[in-house]
Coordinates of C-alpha atoms (C1' of nucleotides) in Angstrom, one line a residue:
Chain A
M1 CA 42.9 48.4 259.6
L2 CA 41.7 47.0 255.7
R3 CA 44.5 47.1 253.3
F4 CA 44.1 46.0 249.6
T5 CA 47.0 45.5 247.2
D6 CA 46.0 48.2 244.7
T7 CA 47.4 46.7 241.0
L8 CA 47.3 50.9 240.1
T9 CA 49.9 51.8 242.7
G10 CA 51.7 48.4 243.2
D11 CA 51.1 48.4 247.4
K12 CA 49.0 47.2 249.9
T13 CA 47.2 50.7 251.1
E14 CA 45.1 51.0 253.6
F15 CA 41.1 50.6 252.1
V16 CA 38.9 53.5 252.8
P17 CA 35.6 52.9 251.1
R18 CA 33.6 56.0 249.2
N19 CA 30.8 55.6 251.5
A20 CA 31.5 54.9 255.5
G21 CA 30.3 51.7 256.0
R22 CA 29.7 50.7 252.4
V23 CA 31.8 49.2 249.9
S24 CA 31.3 49.2 245.8
I25 CA 32.6 46.0 244.5
Y26 CA 32.6 45.7 240.4
A27 CA 33.9 42.3 239.6
C28 CA 34.6 41.2 236.1
G29 CA 32.6 37.9 235.2
P30 CA 32.4 35.5 232.6
T31 CA 32.0 35.9 228.9
V32 CA 29.6 33.0 227.8
Y33 CA 30.6 31.4 225.1
D34 CA 31.5 28.1 226.8
V35 CA 31.8 26.0 230.1
P36 CA 33.2 27.6 233.1
H37 CA 36.3 26.0 234.4
V38 CA 38.3 26.2 237.7
G39 CA 40.3 29.5 237.0
H40 CA 36.6 30.8 236.7
A41 CA 35.6 28.9 240.3
R42 CA 38.5 30.6 241.7
S43 CA 37.7 34.2 240.5
A44 CA 34.5 33.9 241.6
L45 CA 35.3 32.4 245.2
T46 CA 38.0 35.1 245.7
Y47 CA 34.9 37.9 245.1
D48 CA 32.3 35.9 246.7
V49 CA 34.8 35.8 249.8
L50 CA 35.9 39.1 249.7
R51 CA 32.1 40.5 250.4
R52 CA 31.1 38.0 252.9
Y53 CA 34.2 38.7 254.6
L54 CA 33.5 42.4 254.6
R55 CA 29.5 42.3 255.4
W56 CA 31.0 39.8 258.7
R57 CA 33.3 42.7 259.4
G58 CA 29.9 44.7 259.2
F59 CA 30.1 46.8 256.0
E60 CA 27.2 46.7 253.5
V61 CA 28.6 45.3 250.2
S62 CA 27.1 46.0 246.9
L63 CA 28.2 43.3 244.5
V64 CA 28.2 43.7 240.5
Q65 CA 29.1 41.1 237.9
N66 CA 28.4 41.5 234.9
I67 CA 27.7 39.0 231.6
T68 CA 29.0 39.8 228.6
D69 CA 27.2 38.0 226.2
I70 CA 28.2 39.5 223.0
D71 CA 31.5 39.2 221.9
D72 CA 33.8 37.3 218.7
K73 CA 33.6 34.2 220.4
I74 CA 30.3 34.4 221.1
I75 CA 29.8 35.0 217.6
K76 CA 32.3 32.5 216.8
R77 CA 30.3 29.8 218.7
A78 CA 27.5 30.4 217.0
A79 CA 28.5 30.3 213.8
E80 CA 29.9 26.9 214.8
R81 CA 27.3 24.9 216.4
G82 CA 24.8 27.0 213.6
T83 CA 22.5 28.9 216.2
T84 CA 22.0 32.4 217.4
E85 CA 24.7 34.3 219.9
P86 CA 21.7 34.6 222.4
D87 CA 21.4 31.1 222.1
I88 CA 24.9 30.6 222.7
A89 CA 24.6 33.0 225.8
R90 CA 21.8 31.7 227.5
I91 CA 22.9 28.2 227.2
Y92 CA 26.5 29.1 229.0
E93 CA 24.9 31.7 231.3
A94 CA 23.1 28.9 232.7
D95 CA 25.5 26.8 233.1
Y96 CA 28.0 29.0 234.7
D97 CA 24.9 29.7 237.5
H98 CA 24.3 26.3 238.0
E99 CA 28.1 25.6 239.3
M100 CA 28.2 29.1 241.2
T101 CA 25.1 28.0 242.9
R102 CA 27.1 24.2 243.4
L103 CA 30.0 26.3 244.9
G104 CA 28.1 28.1 247.2
V105 CA 29.1 31.2 245.4
E106 CA 26.1 33.5 246.2
P107 CA 24.4 35.4 243.3
P108 CA 25.5 39.3 243.1
D109 CA 23.4 42.1 244.0
H110 CA 23.6 43.1 240.0
R111 CA 24.1 40.9 237.2
P112 CA 24.1 43.1 234.6
H113 CA 24.0 41.6 230.5
A114 CA 26.3 43.5 228.0
T115 CA 22.9 43.4 225.4
E116 CA 21.1 45.2 228.5
Y117 CA 23.4 48.4 227.6
V118 CA 24.5 48.8 224.5
A119 CA 22.6 52.3 224.5
E120 CA 24.6 53.7 227.2
M121 CA 27.7 52.0 225.8
V122 CA 26.8 54.0 222.4
A123 CA 26.4 57.3 224.4
F124 CA 29.6 56.6 226.0
V125 CA 31.8 56.6 223.0
D126 CA 29.5 59.4 221.6
E127 CA 31.1 61.7 224.7
L128 CA 34.5 60.5 223.8
M129 CA 34.1 61.7 220.3
A130 CA 32.6 64.9 221.4
T131 CA 36.0 65.7 223.0
G132 CA 38.1 64.0 220.7
M133 CA 39.5 61.0 222.4
A134 CA 38.1 58.7 220.0
Y135 CA 37.8 58.8 216.4
V136 CA 36.3 56.9 213.3
V137 CA 38.1 54.6 210.9
E138 CA 35.7 54.2 208.0
G139 CA 34.6 50.5 207.6
N140 CA 36.1 49.5 210.9
G141 CA 34.3 51.1 213.8
V142 CA 35.0 53.8 216.5
Y143 CA 38.8 53.7 218.3
F144 CA 40.1 55.5 221.6
R145 CA 43.0 57.4 221.3
A146 CA 45.1 56.0 223.4
S147 CA 47.9 59.0 223.3
K148 CA 45.2 61.6 224.4
L149 CA 45.2 59.8 228.2
A150 CA 48.6 60.8 229.5
D151 CA 48.6 57.8 231.8
Y152 CA 47.8 54.8 229.5
G153 CA 49.6 51.9 231.0
A154 CA 49.7 53.0 234.7
L155 CA 47.9 49.6 235.5
A156 CA 50.2 47.6 233.6
H157 CA 53.1 49.7 234.9
R158 CA 54.4 50.6 232.0
S159 CA 54.8 54.3 229.9
A160 CA 53.2 54.4 226.7
D161 CA 56.4 54.4 224.5
E162 CA 57.3 51.1 226.6
L163 CA 54.2 49.7 225.1
R164 CA 54.4 51.3 222.0
E165 CA 58.0 48.8 221.9
G166 CA 55.9 45.9 223.4
A167 CA 53.3 46.1 220.5
G168 CA 52.8 43.1 218.4
A169 CA 54.9 41.0 220.4
R170 CA 52.0 38.8 220.4
V171 CA 49.3 40.0 218.2
E172 CA 49.3 41.8 214.9
I173 CA 49.0 45.2 215.0
D174 CA 46.1 46.8 212.8
E175 CA 47.6 49.1 210.4
R176 CA 44.4 51.1 210.4
K177 CA 44.6 52.4 213.7
E178 CA 47.0 55.8 214.2
D179 CA 48.5 54.2 217.1
P180 CA 48.9 50.6 218.1
L181 CA 47.9 51.4 221.2
D182 CA 44.7 52.8 220.3
F183 CA 41.7 50.0 220.3
V184 CA 38.3 49.4 219.6
L185 CA 35.5 51.0 221.3
W186 CA 32.9 50.0 218.7
K187 CA 32.9 47.7 215.6
A188 CA 31.4 48.4 212.7
A189 CA 29.0 45.7 211.2
K190 CA 30.6 42.6 209.3
P191 CA 28.1 40.4 207.4
G192 CA 25.9 37.6 209.6
E193 CA 26.9 39.5 212.8
P194 CA 24.2 41.0 215.4
T195 CA 24.1 44.7 215.0
W196 CA 22.7 47.6 217.2
P197 CA 22.2 51.2 215.6
S198 CA 24.6 54.0 216.3
P199 CA 25.5 57.5 214.7
W200 CA 29.1 55.6 213.2
G201 CA 26.5 52.8 211.8
P202 CA 25.1 49.5 212.6
G203 CA 27.7 47.7 214.9
R204 CA 28.5 45.8 218.3
P205 CA 30.7 47.0 221.3
G206 CA 34.0 47.3 221.5
W207 CA 36.9 46.8 224.1
H208 CA 34.7 45.9 227.3
I209 CA 32.9 49.1 227.4
E210 CA 30.3 47.0 228.8
C211 CA 31.8 47.3 232.1
V212 CA 32.2 50.9 231.8
A213 CA 28.8 51.7 231.4
M214 CA 27.6 49.4 233.7
S215 CA 29.7 50.0 236.7
L216 CA 29.0 53.7 236.4
D217 CA 25.2 53.4 235.9
I218 CA 25.2 50.8 238.5
L219 CA 27.8 51.7 241.3
G220 CA 28.3 55.5 240.4
E221 CA 31.7 57.4 240.3
S222 CA 34.5 56.4 242.4
F223 CA 33.1 52.9 242.9
D224 CA 35.1 51.4 245.5
I225 CA 36.9 48.3 243.9
H226 CA 37.2 46.6 240.8
G227 CA 38.3 43.2 240.7
G228 CA 39.3 40.3 238.4
G229 CA 41.7 38.1 237.2
D230 CA 45.1 39.3 236.7
D231 CA 45.3 38.1 233.0
L232 CA 42.7 41.2 233.0
A233 CA 44.6 43.7 234.2
F234 CA 46.2 44.4 230.7
P235 CA 44.8 45.3 228.2
H236 CA 40.9 44.8 229.5
H237 CA 41.6 46.9 232.4
E238 CA 43.7 49.3 231.3
N239 CA 41.2 50.0 228.7
E240 CA 38.1 50.1 230.8
R241 CA 39.9 52.8 233.1
A242 CA 41.3 54.6 230.0
E243 CA 37.7 55.0 228.8
A244 CA 35.9 56.0 231.6
V245 CA 39.0 58.6 232.6
G246 CA 39.0 59.8 229.5
A247 CA 35.4 60.6 229.0
G248 CA 36.5 62.6 232.3
K249 CA 34.9 59.8 235.1
S250 CA 36.3 58.7 238.2
F251 CA 36.6 55.1 237.9
A252 CA 37.6 52.4 240.4
R253 CA 39.2 53.7 243.2
Y254 CA 41.1 50.3 244.2
W255 CA 42.1 47.9 241.7
V256 CA 42.0 44.1 243.0
H257 CA 43.3 41.2 240.8
N258 CA 43.7 37.7 241.7
A259 CA 46.0 35.2 240.5
M260 CA 45.7 32.3 237.9
V261 CA 45.4 28.7 238.4
N262 CA 47.9 26.6 237.2
V263 CA 48.7 22.9 235.9
D264 CA 51.9 21.4 236.0
G265 CA 53.0 25.3 236.2
E266 CA 51.3 26.9 233.3
K267 CA 48.1 28.6 233.3
M268 CA 44.8 26.6 233.0
S269 CA 43.4 28.3 229.9
K270 CA 40.8 27.2 227.2
S271 CA 43.4 27.5 224.2
L272 CA 46.4 25.3 226.0
G273 CA 43.5 22.6 226.3
N274 CA 44.6 21.8 230.0
F275 CA 41.5 23.3 231.7
T276 CA 39.5 20.6 234.1
T277 CA 35.9 21.8 233.7
L278 CA 34.2 23.2 236.9
G279 CA 31.2 20.7 236.2
T280 CA 33.7 17.7 236.2
L281 CA 35.5 18.5 239.2
L282 CA 32.1 19.4 241.5
D283 CA 31.0 16.1 240.2
N284 CA 33.5 14.4 242.0
Y285 CA 34.3 16.6 244.9
D286 CA 32.9 18.3 247.8
P287 CA 32.6 22.1 246.8
R288 CA 33.6 23.2 249.8
A289 CA 37.2 20.9 249.2
L290 CA 37.5 23.7 246.4
R291 CA 36.7 26.3 248.2
L292 CA 39.2 25.6 251.3
L293 CA 41.9 25.0 249.1
V294 CA 41.3 28.5 247.4
L295 CA 41.2 30.1 250.7
Q296 CA 44.1 28.3 252.2
T297 CA 46.5 30.4 249.2
H298 CA 46.9 33.7 249.3
Y299 CA 44.7 35.1 246.4
R300 CA 47.6 36.8 245.0
K301 CA 49.6 34.1 244.6
S302 CA 49.3 31.2 241.5
M303 CA 47.8 28.3 242.7
E304 CA 47.7 24.3 241.7
I305 CA 44.1 23.0 241.6
N306 CA 44.4 19.2 241.0
G307 CA 43.4 15.7 242.3
P308 CA 46.1 15.8 245.4
A309 CA 45.6 19.2 246.5
L310 CA 41.8 18.3 246.3
D311 CA 42.3 15.5 248.5
Q312 CA 44.4 16.9 251.2
A313 CA 41.5 20.4 251.5
L314 CA 39.1 17.3 251.8
R315 CA 40.7 16.0 255.1
G316 CA 41.4 19.3 256.5
L317 CA 37.2 20.0 255.7
E318 CA 36.9 16.8 257.3
R319 CA 38.2 17.7 260.7
L320 CA 35.9 20.8 260.7
D321 CA 33.2 18.4 260.0
A322 CA 33.7 16.1 262.6
L323 CA 34.0 19.0 265.4
A324 CA 30.4 20.0 264.2
R325 CA 29.1 16.8 264.8
R326 CA 30.6 16.2 268.3
M327 CA 28.2 19.7 268.9
P328 CA 25.8 19.4 266.6
D329 CA 23.4 21.9 268.7
V330 CA 26.0 24.8 268.4
D331 CA 25.9 26.6 265.1
A332 CA 27.7 30.3 264.2
T333 CA 24.7 31.9 266.0
G334 CA 25.9 30.8 269.5
A335 CA 28.3 33.2 271.5
V336 CA 31.9 33.6 269.5
D337 CA 35.1 34.1 271.4
A338 CA 35.6 37.6 271.1
A339 CA 39.1 37.5 271.8
T340 CA 39.4 35.1 268.5
A341 CA 37.3 36.9 266.5
Q342 CA 39.3 39.9 266.6
T343 CA 42.7 37.8 266.2
F344 CA 40.7 36.4 263.1
A345 CA 39.5 40.2 261.6
D346 CA 43.5 41.7 262.6
D347 CA 44.7 38.9 260.3
V348 CA 42.2 38.9 257.4
D349 CA 42.2 42.9 257.6
D350 CA 45.4 42.3 256.0
D351 CA 45.0 42.4 252.3
L352 CA 42.7 39.3 252.2
A353 CA 44.9 37.2 253.7
T354 CA 42.9 34.2 254.3
P355 CA 45.3 31.5 254.9
S356 CA 46.2 33.0 258.1
G357 CA 42.1 33.1 258.9
V358 CA 42.0 29.3 257.9
A359 CA 45.1 28.3 259.9
L360 CA 43.2 30.6 262.9
I361 CA 39.9 28.5 262.3
F362 CA 41.9 25.0 262.7
E363 CA 43.9 26.3 266.0
T364 CA 40.0 27.1 267.4
A365 CA 39.0 24.0 266.2
R366 CA 41.7 22.3 268.1
R367 CA 41.5 24.0 271.2
A368 CA 37.6 23.2 270.7
N369 CA 38.7 19.5 270.5
A370 CA 40.3 19.7 273.6
A371 CA 38.0 21.5 275.9
L372 CA 35.4 18.3 274.5
D373 CA 38.2 16.1 275.6
S374 CA 38.3 17.6 278.9
S375 CA 34.4 18.3 279.7
N376 CA 35.0 21.7 279.6
R377 CA 31.3 22.3 277.3
A378 CA 31.0 25.8 277.7
L379 CA 34.0 26.8 276.6
A380 CA 34.1 24.0 273.8
A381 CA 30.3 25.2 273.5
S382 CA 31.9 29.0 272.4
L383 CA 34.8 28.0 270.4
V384 CA 32.4 25.5 268.5
A385 CA 30.1 28.7 267.4
T386 CA 33.5 30.9 266.6
V387 CA 34.9 28.3 264.0
H388 CA 31.2 28.3 262.7
A389 CA 30.7 32.2 262.8
L390 CA 34.9 32.3 261.3
C391 CA 33.9 29.4 258.1
G392 CA 30.7 31.3 257.7
A393 CA 33.0 34.5 257.0
F394 CA 34.4 32.8 254.5
G395 CA 31.2 30.8 252.7
L396 CA 32.1 27.4 254.6
A397 CA 29.2 25.8 256.0
L398 CA 30.0 23.0 258.1
E399 CA 27.7 19.6 258.6
A400 CA 27.1 18.4 261.6
G401 CA 26.2 15.6 260.0
A402 CA 23.2 13.2 259.4
T403 CA 19.9 14.0 260.9
E404 CA 18.3 11.0 258.6
T405 CA 17.3 8.2 259.7
D406 CA 17.4 5.1 257.7
A407 CA 16.1 1.7 259.4
E408 CA 18.0 -0.8 257.9
I409 CA 21.2 0.8 259.3
D410 CA 19.4 1.5 262.7
A411 CA 18.8 -1.9 263.2
L412 CA 22.4 -2.3 262.2
I413 CA 24.0 -0.4 264.7
A414 CA 21.8 -1.4 267.7
A415 CA 22.7 -5.2 266.9
R416 CA 26.1 -4.1 266.7
Q417 CA 25.5 -2.2 270.0
A418 CA 23.9 -5.5 271.9
A419 CA 27.0 -7.3 270.8
R420 CA 29.3 -5.3 272.0
G421 CA 27.0 -5.0 275.3
A422 CA 27.5 -8.8 275.6
R423 CA 31.3 -8.4 274.9
D424 CA 30.8 -10.7 271.2
F425 CA 33.0 -8.4 269.8
A426 CA 33.7 -10.9 267.0
E427 CA 30.0 -10.4 266.1
A428 CA 30.2 -6.6 266.6
D429 CA 33.0 -6.4 264.0
R430 CA 31.2 -8.5 261.6
L431 CA 28.3 -6.4 262.0
R432 CA 30.6 -3.1 261.7
D433 CA 31.9 -4.7 258.5
E434 CA 28.5 -4.6 257.0
I435 CA 27.8 -1.4 257.6
T436 CA 30.8 0.4 256.1
A437 CA 29.9 -2.1 253.4
L438 CA 27.0 0.2 253.0
G439 CA 29.0 3.1 252.9
I440 CA 28.6 4.0 256.4
V441 CA 30.9 5.4 259.0
V442 CA 30.6 4.6 262.8
E443 CA 31.9 6.3 265.3
D444 CA 31.3 5.5 269.0
T445 CA 31.3 8.4 271.0
P446 CA 30.5 8.5 275.3
S447 CA 26.8 9.3 274.3
G448 CA 26.9 6.2 271.9
P449 CA 27.3 5.8 268.6
I450 CA 26.5 8.1 265.5
W451 CA 27.1 7.5 261.9
R452 CA 27.6 9.1 258.7
R453 CA 27.9 8.5 254.9
A454 CA 31.5 8.5 253.9
Chain B
rG1 C1' 63.2 41.8 225.4
rC2 C1' 60.1 44.8 228.9
rG3 C1' 56.4 45.2 233.5
rU4 C1' 54.7 42.4 236.8
rC5 C1' 54.2 38.8 240.7
rG6 C1' 57.1 34.3 243.2
rG7 C1' 61.4 30.7 244.3
rU8 C1' 60.1 28.6 252.5
rG9 C1' 60.7 22.3 256.1
rC10 C1' 58.7 15.0 253.4
rC11 C1' 53.9 17.7 250.0
rC12 C1' 50.8 22.2 250.1
rG13 C1' 51.2 26.7 252.1
rA14 C1' 51.5 31.2 255.4
rG15 C1' 55.5 34.5 257.4
rU16 C1' 58.0 41.2 254.5
rG17 C1' 64.1 43.3 260.3
rG18 C1' 64.4 40.6 266.3
rC19 C1' 58.9 36.9 269.2
rC20 C1' 61.6 32.2 263.3
rA21 C1' 64.0 25.9 263.4
rA22 C1' 60.0 29.3 260.5
rA23 C1' 51.8 29.7 261.4
rG24 C1' 48.3 26.3 259.3
rG25 C1' 46.6 21.7 256.7
rG26 C1' 48.4 17.1 254.5
rA27 C1' 51.4 13.1 255.1
rG28 C1' 54.8 9.7 258.3
rC29 C1' 56.2 8.4 263.4
rG30 C1' 55.6 7.6 268.9
rG31 C1' 51.8 8.3 273.1
rC32 C1' 46.6 8.9 275.4
rC33 C1' 41.5 7.4 275.2
rU34 C1' 38.9 2.5 272.5
rG35 C1' 37.2 -4.4 273.5
rC36 C1' 39.5 -3.4 268.5
rA37 C1' 38.6 1.2 265.2
rA38 C1' 37.0 6.0 264.0
rA39 C1' 37.0 10.5 265.8
rG40 C1' 39.8 13.6 269.4
rC41 C1' 44.2 15.2 272.2
rC42 C1' 49.8 15.6 273.6
rG43 C1' 54.6 15.0 271.6
rU44 C1' 57.5 14.2 267.2
rU45 C1' 59.5 14.7 261.9
rG46 C1' 67.2 19.7 259.8
rC47 C1' 71.8 18.3 262.8
rG48 C1' 73.0 17.2 268.1
rA49 C1' 72.5 13.8 274.8
rA50 C1' 72.6 19.1 275.5
rA51 C1' 75.0 24.2 274.8
rG52 C1' 74.8 24.7 270.1
rC53 C1' 75.5 24.7 265.2
rU54 C1' 73.3 24.4 260.0
rU55 C1' 68.8 26.2 257.4
rC56 C1' 63.9 29.7 253.7
rG57 C1' 66.8 29.2 244.4
rU58 C1' 72.4 30.6 244.0
rG59 C1' 76.5 34.5 245.0
rG60 C1' 77.8 38.8 247.4
rG61 C1' 76.2 43.1 250.8
rU62 C1' 73.7 46.2 254.4
rU63 C1' 72.8 45.6 260.0
rC64 C1' 74.5 44.8 266.6
rA65 C1' 70.3 41.2 264.3
rA66 C1' 67.7 39.1 257.3
rA67 C1' 63.3 34.1 255.3
rU68 C1' 62.4 38.8 255.6
rC69 C1' 66.0 44.7 252.7
rC70 C1' 70.0 46.2 248.7
rC71 C1' 72.7 44.2 244.4
rA72 C1' 73.8 40.2 240.5
rC73 C1' 72.9 35.7 238.6
rC74 C1' 69.4 31.4 237.4
rC75 C1' 64.4 29.6 237.6
rG76 C1' 59.1 29.9 236.8
rG77 C1' 54.1 32.3 236.5
rC78 C1' 51.1 36.2 234.4
rG79 C1' 51.2 40.5 230.6
rC80 C1' 52.6 43.1 226.2
rU81 C1' 45.6 44.7 222.7
rC82 C1' 38.9 40.8 222.9
rC83 C1' 41.9 34.5 228.6
rA84 C1' 38.8 34.4 234.9

RNA sequence: GCGUCGGUGCCCGAGUGGCCAAAGGGAGCGGCCUGCAAAGCCGUUGCGAAAGCUUCGUGGGUUCAAAUCCCACCCGGCGCUCCA
């Protein structure tokens, strides 16, 4: 039975999709004003894994991830660089794409841009105006009237009054609002900023109303899962929900939030300056090591991503690759071990418990190696196929190794074999040192030596 | 301050009433395999020869039984209006 922890209820609840066999997911994407960092990677990997896993479980999955390509930060960055907002957005969206590709994150089924949905957003705000859920502050824009929504604060698990008490704890309250909880839906134009026409004068979109417009347009009302980083739960998602519910629409049926990446115990963020850019990390590590590391921690638990942690994950990954290398002709298309696959599904179904799934993968790999050691090739083939398949369910592709040939290396290996045959082990070891110096690892197996790049 | 999530063995990290001295990964140690390696497998890493004893932030409590439930406290993450 599939279950997820729903942020709205705070409970782990059975997941029943809107339409049997089909799952619709809206995952909050980046605001493209800077390069992606490791925290973005965790989020992206979480929803990539969720989608792939659900697909592996037989669901047809539709994933929407937006690109927010107009907002304050983009405007600020464009001004700093002396360029235009579309330029900034284009540059960093391309960068995001590039890193996601390297990470092995599949492109979403739909990737709407905020700037493509301005007309829909205006129409949405208009609806809210018509029902009294919103009001105009002359010269500032249109605000959502939070007091009109009975359960504003539901995602934050706070009552409106509690929220009012806490309001201003970190950010100054805009005194022009009727209520501290009200938030802007449409921002009136300021000089030099990009604007779009509206019934309330030229301006631009406010609090992530693009997510509401796009999710409802593409996925429809009552779509299944709305996901994102848990720093978005309030106010970002709270406000989205308010906008949708305020307009009388059924919004997301389940809210899923992934936890943050920490650095020395603190959240990785731009403002703290403690971030590792994703590009730098991927230049130095196998992207699969990052995926495995993320899979080994439950998505709702904050985690550290640093060199030592990645090194550990890399070592584990090497074990799996080594197994794949032992049976290079077996892949995920082979007959999988049904009992293992069932256990895997039972485990992971419980709130996307990928750490349990990974544990089972390693357990299966161990059994496969043991079967190979005792020459039980039929069992081994089934287990290796299972390892490939389960890794595949998490988007982890194992590398069965070098299919490449290299005349120089082949010659050295042949020479070493000849020396070994002649029991001239001093010469054999010298040749192996020479090969090692080229960055190659040689492994002797019952069927002869194999090599790979270290 | 309020809300929320968490504090587990050498490290990372699962585990939410008994099957737990506690998955899996990493690291260490011993063994097997190998000419030697690598890879792999087996065992082992709280105390004890064993029966057993003591462990899962701290202190209480509930229960026949608690890492798991309740209360208090300490510590940490995140959020409290434009951060994934």
